[in-house]
mmCIF file of C-alpha atoms in Angstrom:
data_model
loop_
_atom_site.group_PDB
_atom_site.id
_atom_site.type_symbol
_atom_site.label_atom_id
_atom_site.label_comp_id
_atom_site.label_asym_id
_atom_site.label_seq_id
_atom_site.Cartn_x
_atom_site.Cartn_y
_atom_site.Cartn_z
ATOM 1 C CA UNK A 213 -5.309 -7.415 -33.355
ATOM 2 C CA UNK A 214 -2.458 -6.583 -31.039
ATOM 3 C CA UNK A 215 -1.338 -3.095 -28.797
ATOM 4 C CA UNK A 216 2.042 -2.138 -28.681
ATOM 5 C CA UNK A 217 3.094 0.419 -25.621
ATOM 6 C CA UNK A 218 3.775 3.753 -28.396
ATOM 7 C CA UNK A 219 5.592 6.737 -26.870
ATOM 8 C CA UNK A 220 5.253 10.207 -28.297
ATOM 9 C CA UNK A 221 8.888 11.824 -28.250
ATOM 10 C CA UNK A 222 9.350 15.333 -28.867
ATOM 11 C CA UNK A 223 11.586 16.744 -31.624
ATOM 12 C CA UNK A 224 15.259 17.863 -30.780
ATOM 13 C CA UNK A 225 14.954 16.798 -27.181
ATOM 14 C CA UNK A 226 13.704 13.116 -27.536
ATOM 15 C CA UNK A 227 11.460 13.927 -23.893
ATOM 16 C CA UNK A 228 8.313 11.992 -23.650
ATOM 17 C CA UNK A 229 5.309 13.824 -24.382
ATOM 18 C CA UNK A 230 3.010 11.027 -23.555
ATOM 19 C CA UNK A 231 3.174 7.261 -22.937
ATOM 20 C CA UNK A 232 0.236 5.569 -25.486
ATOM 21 C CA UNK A 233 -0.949 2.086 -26.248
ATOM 22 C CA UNK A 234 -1.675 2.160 -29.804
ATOM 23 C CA UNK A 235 -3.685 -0.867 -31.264
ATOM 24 C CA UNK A 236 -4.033 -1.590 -35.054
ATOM 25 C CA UNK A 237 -7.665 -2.382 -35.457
ATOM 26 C CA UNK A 238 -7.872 -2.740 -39.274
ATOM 27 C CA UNK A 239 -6.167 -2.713 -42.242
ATOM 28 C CA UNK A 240 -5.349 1.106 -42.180
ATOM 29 C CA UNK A 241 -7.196 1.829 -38.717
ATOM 30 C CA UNK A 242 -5.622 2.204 -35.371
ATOM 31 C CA UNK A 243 -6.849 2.599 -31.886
ATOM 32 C CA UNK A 244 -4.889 5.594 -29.589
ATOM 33 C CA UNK A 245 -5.387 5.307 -25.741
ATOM 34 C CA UNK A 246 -3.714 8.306 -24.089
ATOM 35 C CA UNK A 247 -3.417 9.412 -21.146
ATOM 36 C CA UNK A 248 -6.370 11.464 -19.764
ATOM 37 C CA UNK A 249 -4.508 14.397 -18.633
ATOM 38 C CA UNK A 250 -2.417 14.869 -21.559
ATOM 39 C CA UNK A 251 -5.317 14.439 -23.794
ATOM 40 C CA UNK A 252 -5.188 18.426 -24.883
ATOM 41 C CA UNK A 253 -1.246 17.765 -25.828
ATOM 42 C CA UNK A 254 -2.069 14.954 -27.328
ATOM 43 C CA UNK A 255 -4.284 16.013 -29.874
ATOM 44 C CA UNK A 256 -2.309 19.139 -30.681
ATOM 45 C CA UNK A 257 0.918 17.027 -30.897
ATOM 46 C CA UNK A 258 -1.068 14.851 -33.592
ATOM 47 C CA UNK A 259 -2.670 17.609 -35.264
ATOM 48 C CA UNK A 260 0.782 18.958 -35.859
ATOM 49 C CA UNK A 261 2.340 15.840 -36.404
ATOM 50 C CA UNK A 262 0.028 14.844 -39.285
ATOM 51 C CA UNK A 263 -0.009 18.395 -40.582
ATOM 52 C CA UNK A 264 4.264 17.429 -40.627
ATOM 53 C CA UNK A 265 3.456 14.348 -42.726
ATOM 54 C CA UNK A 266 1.047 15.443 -45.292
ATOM 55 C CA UNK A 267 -0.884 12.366 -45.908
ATOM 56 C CA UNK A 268 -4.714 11.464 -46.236
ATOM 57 C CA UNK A 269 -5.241 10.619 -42.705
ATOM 58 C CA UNK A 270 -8.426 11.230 -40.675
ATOM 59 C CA UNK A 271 -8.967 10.524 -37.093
ATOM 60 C CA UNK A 272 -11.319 11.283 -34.798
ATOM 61 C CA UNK A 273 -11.238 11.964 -30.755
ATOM 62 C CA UNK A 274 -14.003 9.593 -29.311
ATOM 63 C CA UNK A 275 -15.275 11.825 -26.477
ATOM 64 C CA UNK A 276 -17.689 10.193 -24.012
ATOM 65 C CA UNK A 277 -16.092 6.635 -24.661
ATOM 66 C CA UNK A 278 -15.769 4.150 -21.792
ATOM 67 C CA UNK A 279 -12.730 2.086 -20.135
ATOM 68 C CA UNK A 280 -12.940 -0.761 -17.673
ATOM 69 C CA UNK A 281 -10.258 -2.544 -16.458
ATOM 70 C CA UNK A 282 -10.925 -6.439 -14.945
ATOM 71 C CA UNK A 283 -7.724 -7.100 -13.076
ATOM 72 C CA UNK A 284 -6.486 -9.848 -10.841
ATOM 73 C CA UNK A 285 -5.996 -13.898 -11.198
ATOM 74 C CA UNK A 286 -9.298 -14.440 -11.545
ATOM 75 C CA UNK A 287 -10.294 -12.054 -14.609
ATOM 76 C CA UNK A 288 -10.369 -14.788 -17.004
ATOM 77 C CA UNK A 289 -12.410 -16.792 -15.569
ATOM 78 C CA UNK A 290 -15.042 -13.852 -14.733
ATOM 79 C CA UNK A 291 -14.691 -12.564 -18.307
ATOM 80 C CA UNK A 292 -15.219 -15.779 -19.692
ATOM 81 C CA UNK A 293 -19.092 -16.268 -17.554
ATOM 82 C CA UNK A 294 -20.145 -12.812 -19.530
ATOM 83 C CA UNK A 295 -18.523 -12.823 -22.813
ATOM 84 C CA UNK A 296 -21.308 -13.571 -25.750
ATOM 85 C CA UNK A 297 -18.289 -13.685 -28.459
ATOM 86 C CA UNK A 298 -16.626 -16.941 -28.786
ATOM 87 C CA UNK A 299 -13.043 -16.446 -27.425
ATOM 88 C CA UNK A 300 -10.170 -18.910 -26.790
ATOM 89 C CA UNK A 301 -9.311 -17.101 -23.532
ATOM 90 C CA UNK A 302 -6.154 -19.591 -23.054
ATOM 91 C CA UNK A 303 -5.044 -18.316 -26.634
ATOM 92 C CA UNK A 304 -5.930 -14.694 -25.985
ATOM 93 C CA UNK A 305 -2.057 -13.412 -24.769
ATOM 94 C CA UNK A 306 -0.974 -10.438 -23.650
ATOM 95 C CA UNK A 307 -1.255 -6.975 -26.281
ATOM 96 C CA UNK A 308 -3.537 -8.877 -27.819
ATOM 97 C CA UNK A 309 -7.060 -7.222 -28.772
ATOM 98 C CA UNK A 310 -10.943 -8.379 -30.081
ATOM 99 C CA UNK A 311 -13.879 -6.933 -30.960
ATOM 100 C CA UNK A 312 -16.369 -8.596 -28.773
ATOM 101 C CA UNK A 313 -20.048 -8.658 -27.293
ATOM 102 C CA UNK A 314 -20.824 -9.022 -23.537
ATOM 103 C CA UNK A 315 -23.749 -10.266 -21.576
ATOM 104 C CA UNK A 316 -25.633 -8.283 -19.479
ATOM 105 C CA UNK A 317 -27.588 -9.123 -16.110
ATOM 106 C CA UNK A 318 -30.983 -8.429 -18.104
ATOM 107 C CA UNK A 319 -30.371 -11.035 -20.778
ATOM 108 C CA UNK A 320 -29.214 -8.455 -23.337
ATOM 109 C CA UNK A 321 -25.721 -8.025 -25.007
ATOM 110 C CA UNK A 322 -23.628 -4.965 -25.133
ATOM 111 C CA UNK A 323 -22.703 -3.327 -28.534
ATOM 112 C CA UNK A 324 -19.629 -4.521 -29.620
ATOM 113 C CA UNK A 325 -16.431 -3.588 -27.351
ATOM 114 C CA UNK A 326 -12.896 -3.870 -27.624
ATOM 115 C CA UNK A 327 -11.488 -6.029 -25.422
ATOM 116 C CA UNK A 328 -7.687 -5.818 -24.838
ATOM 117 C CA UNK A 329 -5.386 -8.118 -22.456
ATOM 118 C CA UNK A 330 -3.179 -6.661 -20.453
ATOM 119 C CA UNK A 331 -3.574 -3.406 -17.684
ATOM 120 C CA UNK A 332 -1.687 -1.145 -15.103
ATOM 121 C CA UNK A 333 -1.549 -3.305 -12.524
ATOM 122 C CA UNK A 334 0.993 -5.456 -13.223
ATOM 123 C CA UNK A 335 -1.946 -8.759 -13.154
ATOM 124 C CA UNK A 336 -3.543 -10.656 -15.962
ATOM 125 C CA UNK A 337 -6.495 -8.325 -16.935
ATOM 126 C CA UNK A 338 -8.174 -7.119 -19.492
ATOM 127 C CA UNK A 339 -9.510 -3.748 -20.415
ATOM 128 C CA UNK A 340 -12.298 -3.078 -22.019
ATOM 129 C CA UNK A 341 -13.555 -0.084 -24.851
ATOM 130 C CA UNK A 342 -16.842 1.310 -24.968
ATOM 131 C CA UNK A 343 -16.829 3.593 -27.986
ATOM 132 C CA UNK A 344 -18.913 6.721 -27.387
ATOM 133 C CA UNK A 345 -19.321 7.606 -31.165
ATOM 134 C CA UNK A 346 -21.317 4.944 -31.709
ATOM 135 C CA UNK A 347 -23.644 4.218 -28.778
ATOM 136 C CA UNK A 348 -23.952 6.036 -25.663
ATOM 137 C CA UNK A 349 -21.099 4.579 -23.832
ATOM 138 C CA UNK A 350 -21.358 5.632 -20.123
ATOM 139 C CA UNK A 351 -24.795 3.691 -19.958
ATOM 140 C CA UNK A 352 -23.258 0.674 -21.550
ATOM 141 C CA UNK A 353 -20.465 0.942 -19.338
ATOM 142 C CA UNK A 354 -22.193 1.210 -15.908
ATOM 143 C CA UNK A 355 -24.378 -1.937 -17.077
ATOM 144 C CA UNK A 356 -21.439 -4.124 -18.151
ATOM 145 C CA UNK A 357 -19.539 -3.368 -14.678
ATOM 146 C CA UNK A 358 -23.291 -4.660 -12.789
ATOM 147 C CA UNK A 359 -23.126 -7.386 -14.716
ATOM 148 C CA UNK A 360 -19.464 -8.788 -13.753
ATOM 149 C CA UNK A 361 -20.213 -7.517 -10.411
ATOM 150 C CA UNK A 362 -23.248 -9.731 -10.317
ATOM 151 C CA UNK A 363 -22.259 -12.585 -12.217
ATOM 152 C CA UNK A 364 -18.672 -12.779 -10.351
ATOM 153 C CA UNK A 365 -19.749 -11.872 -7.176
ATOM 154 C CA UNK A 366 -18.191 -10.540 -3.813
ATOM 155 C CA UNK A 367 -15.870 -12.962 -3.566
ATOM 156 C CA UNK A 368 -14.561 -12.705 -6.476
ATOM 157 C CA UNK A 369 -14.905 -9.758 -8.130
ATOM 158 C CA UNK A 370 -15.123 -5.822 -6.044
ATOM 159 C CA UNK A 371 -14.771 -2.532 -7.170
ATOM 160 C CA UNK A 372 -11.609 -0.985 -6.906
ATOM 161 C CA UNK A 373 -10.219 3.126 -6.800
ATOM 162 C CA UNK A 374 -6.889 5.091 -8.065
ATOM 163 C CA UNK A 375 -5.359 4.319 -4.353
ATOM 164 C CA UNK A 376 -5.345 0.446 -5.207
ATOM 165 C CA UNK A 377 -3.856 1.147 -8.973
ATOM 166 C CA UNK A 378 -1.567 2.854 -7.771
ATOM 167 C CA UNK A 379 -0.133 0.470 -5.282
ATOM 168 C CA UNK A 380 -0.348 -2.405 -7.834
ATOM 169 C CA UNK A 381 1.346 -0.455 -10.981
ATOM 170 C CA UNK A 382 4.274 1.053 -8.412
ATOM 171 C CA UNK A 383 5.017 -2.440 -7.358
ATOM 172 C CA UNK A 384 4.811 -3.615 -10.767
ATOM 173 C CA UNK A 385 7.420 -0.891 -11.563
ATOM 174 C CA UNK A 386 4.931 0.877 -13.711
ATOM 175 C CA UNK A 387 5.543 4.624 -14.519
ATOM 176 C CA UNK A 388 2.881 7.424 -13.876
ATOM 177 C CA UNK A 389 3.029 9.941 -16.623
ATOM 178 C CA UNK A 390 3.523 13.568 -15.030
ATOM 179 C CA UNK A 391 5.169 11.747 -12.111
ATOM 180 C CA UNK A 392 8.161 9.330 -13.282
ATOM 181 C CA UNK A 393 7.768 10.392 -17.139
ATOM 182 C CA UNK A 394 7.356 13.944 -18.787
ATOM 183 C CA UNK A 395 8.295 16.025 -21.555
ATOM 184 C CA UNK A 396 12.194 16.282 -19.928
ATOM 185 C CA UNK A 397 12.568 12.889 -19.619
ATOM 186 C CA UNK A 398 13.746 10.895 -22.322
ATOM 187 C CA UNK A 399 12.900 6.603 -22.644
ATOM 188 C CA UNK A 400 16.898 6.259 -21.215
ATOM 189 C CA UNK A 401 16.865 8.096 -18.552
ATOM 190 C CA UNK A 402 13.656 6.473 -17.888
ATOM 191 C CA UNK A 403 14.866 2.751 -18.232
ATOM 192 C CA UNK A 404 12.621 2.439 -21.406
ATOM 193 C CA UNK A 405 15.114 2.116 -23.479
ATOM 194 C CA UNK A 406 13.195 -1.522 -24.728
ATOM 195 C CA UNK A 407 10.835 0.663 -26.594
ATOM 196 C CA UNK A 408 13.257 1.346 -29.510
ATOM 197 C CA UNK A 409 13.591 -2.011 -31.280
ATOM 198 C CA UNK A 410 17.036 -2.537 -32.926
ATOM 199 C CA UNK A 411 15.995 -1.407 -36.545
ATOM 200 C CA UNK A 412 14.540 1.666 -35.398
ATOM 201 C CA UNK A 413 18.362 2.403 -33.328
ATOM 202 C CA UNK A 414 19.916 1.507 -36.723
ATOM 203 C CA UNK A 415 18.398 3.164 -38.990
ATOM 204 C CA UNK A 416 17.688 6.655 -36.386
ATOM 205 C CA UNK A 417 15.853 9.253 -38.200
ATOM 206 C CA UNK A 418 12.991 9.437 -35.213
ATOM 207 C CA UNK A 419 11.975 12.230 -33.106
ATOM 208 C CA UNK A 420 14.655 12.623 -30.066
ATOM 209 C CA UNK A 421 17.133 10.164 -31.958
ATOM 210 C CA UNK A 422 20.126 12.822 -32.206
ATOM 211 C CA UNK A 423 19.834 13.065 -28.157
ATOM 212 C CA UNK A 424 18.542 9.209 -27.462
ATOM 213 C CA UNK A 425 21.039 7.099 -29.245
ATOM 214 C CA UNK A 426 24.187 8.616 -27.480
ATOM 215 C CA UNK A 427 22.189 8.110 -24.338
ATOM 216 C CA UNK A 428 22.173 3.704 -25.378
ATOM 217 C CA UNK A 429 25.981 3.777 -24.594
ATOM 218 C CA UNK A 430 26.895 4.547 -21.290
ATOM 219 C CA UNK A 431 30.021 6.912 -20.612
ATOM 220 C CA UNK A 432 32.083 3.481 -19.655
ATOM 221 C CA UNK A 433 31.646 2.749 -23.135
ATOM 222 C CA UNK A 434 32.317 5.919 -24.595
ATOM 223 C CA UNK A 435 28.936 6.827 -25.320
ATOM 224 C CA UNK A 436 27.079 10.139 -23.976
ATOM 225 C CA UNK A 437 25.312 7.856 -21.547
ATOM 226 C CA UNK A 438 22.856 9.947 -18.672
ATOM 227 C CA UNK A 439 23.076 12.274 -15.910
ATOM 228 C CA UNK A 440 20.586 9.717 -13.788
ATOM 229 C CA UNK A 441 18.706 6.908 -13.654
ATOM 230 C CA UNK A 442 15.113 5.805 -12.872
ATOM 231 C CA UNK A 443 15.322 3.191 -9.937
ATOM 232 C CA UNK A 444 13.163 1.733 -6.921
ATOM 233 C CA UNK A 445 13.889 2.246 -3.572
ATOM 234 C CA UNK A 446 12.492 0.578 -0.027
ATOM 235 C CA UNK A 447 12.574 2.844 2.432
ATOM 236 C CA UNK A 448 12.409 2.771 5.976
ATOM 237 C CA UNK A 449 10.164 4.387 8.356
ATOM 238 C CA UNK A 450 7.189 6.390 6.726
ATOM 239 C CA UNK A 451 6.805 6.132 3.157
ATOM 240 C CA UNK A 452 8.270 8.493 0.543
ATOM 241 C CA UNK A 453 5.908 10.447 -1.228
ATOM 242 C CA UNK A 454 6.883 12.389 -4.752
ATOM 243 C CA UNK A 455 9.313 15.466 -4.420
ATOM 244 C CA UNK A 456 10.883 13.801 -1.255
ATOM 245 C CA UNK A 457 15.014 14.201 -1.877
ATOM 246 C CA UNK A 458 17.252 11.954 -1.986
ATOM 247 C CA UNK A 459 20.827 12.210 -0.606
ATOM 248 C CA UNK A 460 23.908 10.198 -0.807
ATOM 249 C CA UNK A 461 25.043 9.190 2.461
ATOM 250 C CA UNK A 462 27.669 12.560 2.740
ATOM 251 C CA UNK A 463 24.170 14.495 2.926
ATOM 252 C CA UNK A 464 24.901 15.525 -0.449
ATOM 253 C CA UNK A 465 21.194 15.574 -2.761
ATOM 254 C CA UNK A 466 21.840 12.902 -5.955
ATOM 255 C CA UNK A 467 18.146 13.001 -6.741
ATOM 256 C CA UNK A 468 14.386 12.954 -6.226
ATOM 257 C CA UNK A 469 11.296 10.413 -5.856
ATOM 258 C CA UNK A 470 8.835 10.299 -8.180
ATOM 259 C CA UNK A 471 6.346 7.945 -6.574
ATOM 260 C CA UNK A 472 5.974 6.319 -3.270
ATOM 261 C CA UNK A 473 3.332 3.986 -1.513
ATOM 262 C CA UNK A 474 2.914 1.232 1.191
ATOM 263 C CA UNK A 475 2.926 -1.662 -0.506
ATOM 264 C CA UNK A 476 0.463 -3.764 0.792
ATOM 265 C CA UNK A 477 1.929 -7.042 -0.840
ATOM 266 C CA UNK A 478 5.367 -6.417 0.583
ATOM 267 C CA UNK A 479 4.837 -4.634 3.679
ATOM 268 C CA UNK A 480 7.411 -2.858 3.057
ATOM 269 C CA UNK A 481 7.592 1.216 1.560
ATOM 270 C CA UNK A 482 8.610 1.358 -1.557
ATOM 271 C CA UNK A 483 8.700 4.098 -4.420
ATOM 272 C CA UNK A 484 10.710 5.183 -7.678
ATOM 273 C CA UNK A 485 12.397 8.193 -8.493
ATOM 274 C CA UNK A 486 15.211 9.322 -10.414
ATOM 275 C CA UNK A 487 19.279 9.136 -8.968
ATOM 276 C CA UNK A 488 22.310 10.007 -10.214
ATOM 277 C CA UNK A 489 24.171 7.643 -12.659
ATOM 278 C CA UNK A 490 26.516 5.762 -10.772
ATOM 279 C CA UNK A 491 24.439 5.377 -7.708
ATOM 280 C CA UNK A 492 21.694 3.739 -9.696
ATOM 281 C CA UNK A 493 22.784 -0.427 -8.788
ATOM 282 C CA UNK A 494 20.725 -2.441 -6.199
ATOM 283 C CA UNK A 495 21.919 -2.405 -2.573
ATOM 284 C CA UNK A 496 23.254 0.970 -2.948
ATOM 285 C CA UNK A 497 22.503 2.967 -0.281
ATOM 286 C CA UNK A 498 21.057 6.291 0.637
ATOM 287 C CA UNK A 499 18.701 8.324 2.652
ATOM 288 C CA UNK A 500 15.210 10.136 1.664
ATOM 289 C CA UNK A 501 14.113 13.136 3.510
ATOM 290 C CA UNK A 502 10.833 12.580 4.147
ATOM 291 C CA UNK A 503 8.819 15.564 6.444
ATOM 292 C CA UNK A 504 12.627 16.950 7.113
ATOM 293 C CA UNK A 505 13.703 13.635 8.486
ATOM 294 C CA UNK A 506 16.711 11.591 6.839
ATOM 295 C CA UNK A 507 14.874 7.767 5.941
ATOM 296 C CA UNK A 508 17.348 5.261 5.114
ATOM 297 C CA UNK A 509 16.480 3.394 1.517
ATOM 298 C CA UNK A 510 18.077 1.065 -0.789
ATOM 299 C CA UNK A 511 17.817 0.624 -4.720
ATOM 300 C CA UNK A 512 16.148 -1.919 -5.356
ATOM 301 C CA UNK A 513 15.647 -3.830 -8.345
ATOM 302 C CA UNK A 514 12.010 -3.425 -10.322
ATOM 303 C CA UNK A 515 9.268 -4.861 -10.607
ATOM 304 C CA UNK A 516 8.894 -4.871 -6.850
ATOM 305 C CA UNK A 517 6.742 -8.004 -6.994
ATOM 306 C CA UNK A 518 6.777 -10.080 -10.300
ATOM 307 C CA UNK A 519 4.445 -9.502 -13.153
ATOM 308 C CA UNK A 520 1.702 -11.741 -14.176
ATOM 309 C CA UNK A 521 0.435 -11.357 -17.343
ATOM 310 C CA UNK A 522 -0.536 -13.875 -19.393
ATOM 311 C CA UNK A 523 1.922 -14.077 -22.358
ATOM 312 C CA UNK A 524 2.466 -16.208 -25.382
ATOM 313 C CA UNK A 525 5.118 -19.228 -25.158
ATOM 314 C CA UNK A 526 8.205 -18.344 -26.080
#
């Protein structure tokens, strides 16, 4: 099995209504992980989507489910004490996805989980499904983290929050939806443009396309191109939080930030945010006001710091 980053695009505007990873599971079964706080949207977009379509299609919102994510360079090895499924770790890349059993501290095993490689940190991980229609997940859940707590240990293994994900997906260049992504922002503007595989830009006919595909061709070329650009910046002084401006170096505004941390691998602050086209190249530079004071920044290049998952040879 294997997850493919899916994003929902809305009709006539081709803005993202939500940024999934959509796993096929069977032979005509598929596994939807949204976004928590577009969940609502989400399930009235596919309700009205599938109402669109027509077919025999059922699907079901697993309320109560679970989701742990082991991150970091040693999340292989941890996985691999607890797992109770036989699994070629080393052959286990990146998108991919099993069903698997894990062993808990008591001697028991967990019901069967989905365990997918990959993450929002921008690290090897895995994250792991605890399906709440079939068991009760939050009790399986809390048991399986004690149990890589305690058979990792403190050295290896700690509990980590949103302020730490955070840090690690902005450095990985990772977009927060409702923060660098939302319904007016289409996968150009948003340097996704990988998303929409050649046969898919040939052949059109998707939600958005009438407004995207001009967008692939910037105005140089003769195409419709965009009015800005998704970028990272480092910025001196204190860091840049979202909704800080961001002005050319005439004073004039040429966009906005998104996202902004410390980076604790760095040192340095960085954050994202969207600039006008033209001023969207590395080493330009600009200013951010941050708390009414003018920051000098650069565009920088993303990722930040470079990724590490664990990928298939090429």
């Amino acid at each position: 099995m294997s997850g493919k980053l899916t994003t929902f695009l809305w009709p006539g505007t081709g803005g993202i209504v939500d940024d999934t990873i959509v796993t096929r599971i069977g032979e005509d079964e598929y596994y939807v992980v949204t976004n928590g706080a577009c969940l609502d949207k989400d399930t009235k977009y596919i309700d009205e989507e599938l109402g669109k379509f027509g077919g025999d299609v059922q699907w079901t919102r697993l309320d109560g489910s679970g989701l742990v994510a082991l991150q970091g360079p040693q999340a292989a090895e941890i996985l691999s004490e607890v797992l109770a499924t036989d699994i070629n770790l080393k052959e286990f890349y990146f998108g991919n996805t099993v069903q698997a059993q894990l062993k808990l501290a008591d001697g028991s095993k967990t019901h069967p989980v989905l365990i997918s490689r990959g993450g929002y940190t921008g690290e090897d991980g895995f994250e792991i499904s605890f399906n709440g229609k079939l068991y009760p997940a939050s009790e399986s859940t809390v048991k399986a983290v004690e149990s890589l707590i305690k058979a990792a240990g403190p050295e290896r293994l700690q509990m980590a929050g949103l302020g730490a994900r955070d840090s690690l997906r902005l450095e990985a260049g990772m977009c927060l939806y409702g923060h660098d992504l939302d319904d007016t922002t289409t996968p150009v503007e948003a340097g996704l443009s990988w998303i929409i595989p050649p046969e898919r830009r040939k052949a059109g006919g998707f939600h958005g396309a009438e407004v995207i595909l001009p967008q692939l061709t910037p105005k140089s070329k003769g195409g419709a191109g965009v009015e800005r650009r998704r970028v990272g910046f480092v910025v001196q002084g204190a860091p840049a939080r979202e909704g800080a401006e961001i002005q050319n170096k005439d004073g004039d505004k040429v966009g906005v930030i998104t996202s902004g941390v410390p980076s604790p691998t760095l040192g340095k602050n960085i954050a994202m945010g969207y600039i006008k086209d033209g001023l969207h190249k590395a080493g330009t530079e600009v200013d951010v006001v941050v708390r009414g004071r003018k920051r000098p920044a650069v565009v920088t290049k993303m990722p930040f710091t470079p990724a590490k998952y664990w990928k298939a040879p090429a």
